[in-house]
Structure formats: structure tokens, C-alpha cells
C-alpha positions as MATLAB code, in Angstrom:
seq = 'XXXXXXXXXXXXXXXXXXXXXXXXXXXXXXXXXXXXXXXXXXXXXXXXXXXXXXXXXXXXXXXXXXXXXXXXXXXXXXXXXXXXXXXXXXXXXXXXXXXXXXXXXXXXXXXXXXXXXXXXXXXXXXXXXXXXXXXXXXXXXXXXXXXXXXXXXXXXXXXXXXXXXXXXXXXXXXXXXXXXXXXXXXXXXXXXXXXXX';
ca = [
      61.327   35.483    4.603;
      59.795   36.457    1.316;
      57.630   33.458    0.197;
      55.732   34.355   -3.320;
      53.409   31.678   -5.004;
      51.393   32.185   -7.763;
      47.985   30.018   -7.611;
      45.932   28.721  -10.738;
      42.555   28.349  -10.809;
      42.164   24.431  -11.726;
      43.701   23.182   -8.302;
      42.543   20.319   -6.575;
      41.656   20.355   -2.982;
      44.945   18.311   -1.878;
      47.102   20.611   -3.618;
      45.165   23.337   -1.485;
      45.587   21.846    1.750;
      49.172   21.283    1.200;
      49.703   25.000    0.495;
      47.944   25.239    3.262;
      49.938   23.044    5.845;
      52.939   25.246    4.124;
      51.503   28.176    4.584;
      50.745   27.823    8.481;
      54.179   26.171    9.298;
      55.876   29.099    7.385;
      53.546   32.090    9.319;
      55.485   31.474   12.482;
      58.506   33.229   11.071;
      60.084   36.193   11.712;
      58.683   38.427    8.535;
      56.862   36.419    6.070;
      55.228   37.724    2.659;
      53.160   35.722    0.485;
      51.930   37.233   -2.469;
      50.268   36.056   -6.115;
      46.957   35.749   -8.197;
      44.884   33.420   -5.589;
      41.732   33.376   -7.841;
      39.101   33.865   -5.465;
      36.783   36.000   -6.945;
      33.937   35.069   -4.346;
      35.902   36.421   -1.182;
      34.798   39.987   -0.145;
      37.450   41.211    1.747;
      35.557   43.956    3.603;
      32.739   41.392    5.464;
      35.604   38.880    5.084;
      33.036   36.229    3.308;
      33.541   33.857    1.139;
      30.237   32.417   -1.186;
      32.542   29.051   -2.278;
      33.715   26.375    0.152;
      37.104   26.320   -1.455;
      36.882   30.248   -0.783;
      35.868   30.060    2.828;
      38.929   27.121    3.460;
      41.267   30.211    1.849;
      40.058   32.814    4.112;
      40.197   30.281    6.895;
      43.885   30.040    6.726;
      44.814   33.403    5.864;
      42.471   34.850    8.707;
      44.676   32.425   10.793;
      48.051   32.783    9.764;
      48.132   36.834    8.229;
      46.579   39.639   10.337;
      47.417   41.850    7.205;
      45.802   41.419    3.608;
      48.093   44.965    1.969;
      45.610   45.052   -1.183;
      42.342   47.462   -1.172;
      41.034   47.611   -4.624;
      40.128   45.220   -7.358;
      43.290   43.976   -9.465;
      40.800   42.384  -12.196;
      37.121   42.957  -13.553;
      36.306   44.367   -9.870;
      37.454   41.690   -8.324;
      40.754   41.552   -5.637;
      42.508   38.163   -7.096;
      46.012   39.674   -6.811;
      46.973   39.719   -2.724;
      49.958   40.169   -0.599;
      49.468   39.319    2.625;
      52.138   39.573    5.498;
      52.482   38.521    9.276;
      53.847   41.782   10.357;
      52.774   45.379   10.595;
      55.037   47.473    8.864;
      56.467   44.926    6.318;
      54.966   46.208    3.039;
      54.129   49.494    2.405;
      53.620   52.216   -0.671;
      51.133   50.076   -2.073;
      49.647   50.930   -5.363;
      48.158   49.501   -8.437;
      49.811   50.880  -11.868;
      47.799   49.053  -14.794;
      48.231   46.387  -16.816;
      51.317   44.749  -18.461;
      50.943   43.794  -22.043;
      47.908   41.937  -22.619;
      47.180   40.735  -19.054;
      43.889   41.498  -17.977;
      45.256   41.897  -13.594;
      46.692   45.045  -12.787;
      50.197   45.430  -11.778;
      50.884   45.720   -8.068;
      53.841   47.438   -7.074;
      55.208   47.807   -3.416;
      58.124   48.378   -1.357;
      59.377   45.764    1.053;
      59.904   47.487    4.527;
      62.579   46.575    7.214;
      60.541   44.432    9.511;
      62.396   43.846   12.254;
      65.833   45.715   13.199;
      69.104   43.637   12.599;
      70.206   41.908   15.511;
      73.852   42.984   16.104;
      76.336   40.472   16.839;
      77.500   39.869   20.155;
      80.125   37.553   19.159;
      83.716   39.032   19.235;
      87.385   37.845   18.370;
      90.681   38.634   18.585;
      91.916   41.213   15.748;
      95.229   40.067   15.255;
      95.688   42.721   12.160;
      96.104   44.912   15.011;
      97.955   43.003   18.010;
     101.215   44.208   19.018;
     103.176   40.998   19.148;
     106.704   42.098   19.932;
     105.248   43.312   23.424;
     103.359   40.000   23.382;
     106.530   37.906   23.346;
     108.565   40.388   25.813;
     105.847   39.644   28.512;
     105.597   35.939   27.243;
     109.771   35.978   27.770;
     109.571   37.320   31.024;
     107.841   33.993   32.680;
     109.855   32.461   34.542;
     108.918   29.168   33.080;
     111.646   26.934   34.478;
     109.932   27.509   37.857;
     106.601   27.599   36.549;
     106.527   24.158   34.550;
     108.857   22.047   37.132;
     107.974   18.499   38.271;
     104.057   19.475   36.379;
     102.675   16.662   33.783;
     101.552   17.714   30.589;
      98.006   18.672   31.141;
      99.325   20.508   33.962;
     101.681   22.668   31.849;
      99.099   23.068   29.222;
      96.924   24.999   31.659;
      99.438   27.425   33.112;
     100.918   28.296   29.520;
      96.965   28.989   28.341;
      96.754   30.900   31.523;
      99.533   32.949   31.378;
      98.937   33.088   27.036;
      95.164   34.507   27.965;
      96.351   37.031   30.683;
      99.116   38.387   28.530;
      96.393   38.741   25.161;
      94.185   40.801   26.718;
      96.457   44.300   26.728;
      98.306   43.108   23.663;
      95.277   41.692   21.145;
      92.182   43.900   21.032;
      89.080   42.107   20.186;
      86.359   43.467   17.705;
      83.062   42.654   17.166;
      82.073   40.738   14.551;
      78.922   41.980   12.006;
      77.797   40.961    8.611;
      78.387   38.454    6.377;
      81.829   38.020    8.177;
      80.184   36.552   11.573;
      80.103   32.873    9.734;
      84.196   33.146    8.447;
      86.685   32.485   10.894;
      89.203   35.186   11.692;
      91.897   33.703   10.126;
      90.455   33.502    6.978;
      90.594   36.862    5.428;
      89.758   38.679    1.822;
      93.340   37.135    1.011;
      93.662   33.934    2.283;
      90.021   33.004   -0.047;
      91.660   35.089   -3.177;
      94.824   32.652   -2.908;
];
């Protein structure tokens, strides 16, 4: 989850230490980014030090929430305001600093947002009834003899031998297909025409 947050330098301590809270609740996700001017210009990155106790709070949580600060030179006046940090190796890569824009005095930072984690494929699977062959559906259905079958039953009895004998008789006649995408949330039945309509 992309999370981007762009710090000034007149905040109060409470308004830290609710970023803060944020920040460590939202670290436990999958793929988090968190990028922005954080205005720490006391925090050496290298000895990972910090000369201000607002600093040293800073570094506290990102030393305990990112593993990864992507950002190894100064992005204003020598000093490394600009960060993105991430929870996971591999997320961010091609990281490089391309000057400034306009009159700002921070360099830009450009990089490229890298597939964390593979996409989990859908297990979930339904009947494709664009392709089901329902005139050898209904011969087999016809073909039950259901006088027999449903005689002297009550109703929640007969309910569960026509599902039975429904399910059996699907399976040759109604191939199912996987479902992927954006498509795994929509019902089956509601297709590309059924929303145009």
C-alpha cells in the first residue's frame, strides 16, 4: 500500500506521535511506501544518529517499522530531507535524483515502484454457463425417473435428491473456470451486459 505524507517543519510533538502510531500500525502490511520532505536535517543516515530529540524519536520509529531508507545522497543544501522508506526489499528501485523543479530548493527524486510481492491467483472457481451445453443437461435431467425418485418424500426430502441429481448431472455438462481479476468480486451472472443495461 503506497502511503505518501509530506511533513512540515513547524509540527508539534502530538502531531508527531500520531504519525507515528500511524506509521507503526500501517508497517505491518503487505508492501508499504512512505515517502516526503521529513525535515530532519540533524539525522545522519550513515551512523544512524540523530543530534535533536525530535530527530532521534524519527529515527526511532523508522529504525522500527522500515528496514529500508531507498535515498543515499543529500536532496537539499547537503542534507537528506527528502526519504522514501519501504518495508520490503525489492519494492523501490532505479533510484535517482534529477534536480530541482522550478524554484524549489530539494531535488527531485524519481523512482520506479517494483512488484513486491507476486499476485496471489484465485482459487475460487464457478460455473461458466457461456459455455454449458444445456440441451444435454435437460436430456440427462429428463431421463430421472422422478416419479419413483420423489414418491411418499416431504419437501426437504425432494429438495435434496433434485440438488443431488442437478450437481451430478453439472459436472460433464457446465465446465467451471477460474476466476482472476477484478471479476473475482462480480457474481457470474452479472456480466459486461447485464451492468451496460
Amino acid at each position: 500500500m503506497p502511503l505518501c505524507k509530506h511533513m512540515q517543519s513547524d509540527q508539534e510533538n502530538r502531531v508527531d506521535e500520531v504519525l507515528y502510531r500511524q506509521v507503526s500500525a500501517a508497517s505491518h502490511l503487505q508492501a508499504l511506501l512512505l515517502m516526503g520532505d521529513f525535515n530532519h536535517p540533524d539525522i545522519c543516515w550513515r551512523d544512524n544518529t540523530a543530534g535533536h530529540r525530535q530527530s532521534r524519536r524519527f529515527l526511532e520509529c523508522i529504525d522500527d517499522n522500515f528496514p529500508l531508507q531507498e535515498i543515499e545522497e543529500p536532496t537539499r543544501r547537503g542534507a537528506m530531507l527528502d526519504l522514501v522508506l519501504s518495508n520490503k526489499e525489492g519494492l523501490v528501485g532505479n533510484v535517482k535524483l534529477k534536480g530541482s523543479l522550478g524554484c524549489s530548493d530539494h531535488e527531485m527524486v524519481e523512482f520506479e515502484i517494483l512488484r513486491a510481492t507476486r499476485r496471489a491467483h484465485s482459487k475460487l472457481t464457478t460455473l461458466d454457463f457461456r459455455t454449458a451445453d444445456f440441451d444435454l443437461l435437460r436430456d440427462v435431467l429428463d431421463r430421472v425417473p422422478w416419479d419413483n425418485a420423489l414418491e411418499g418424500r416431504g419437501a426437504q426430502e425432494i429438495w435434496l435428491i433434485f440438488k443431488d441429481h442437478l450437481l451430478q448431472a453439472q459436472k460433464p455438462y457446465i465446465p467451471t473456470k477460474r476466476k482472476s481479476g477484478k471479476n473475482t468480486r462480480r457474481s457470474a451472472w452479472m456480466t459486461k451486459e447485464f451492468i451496460d443495461v
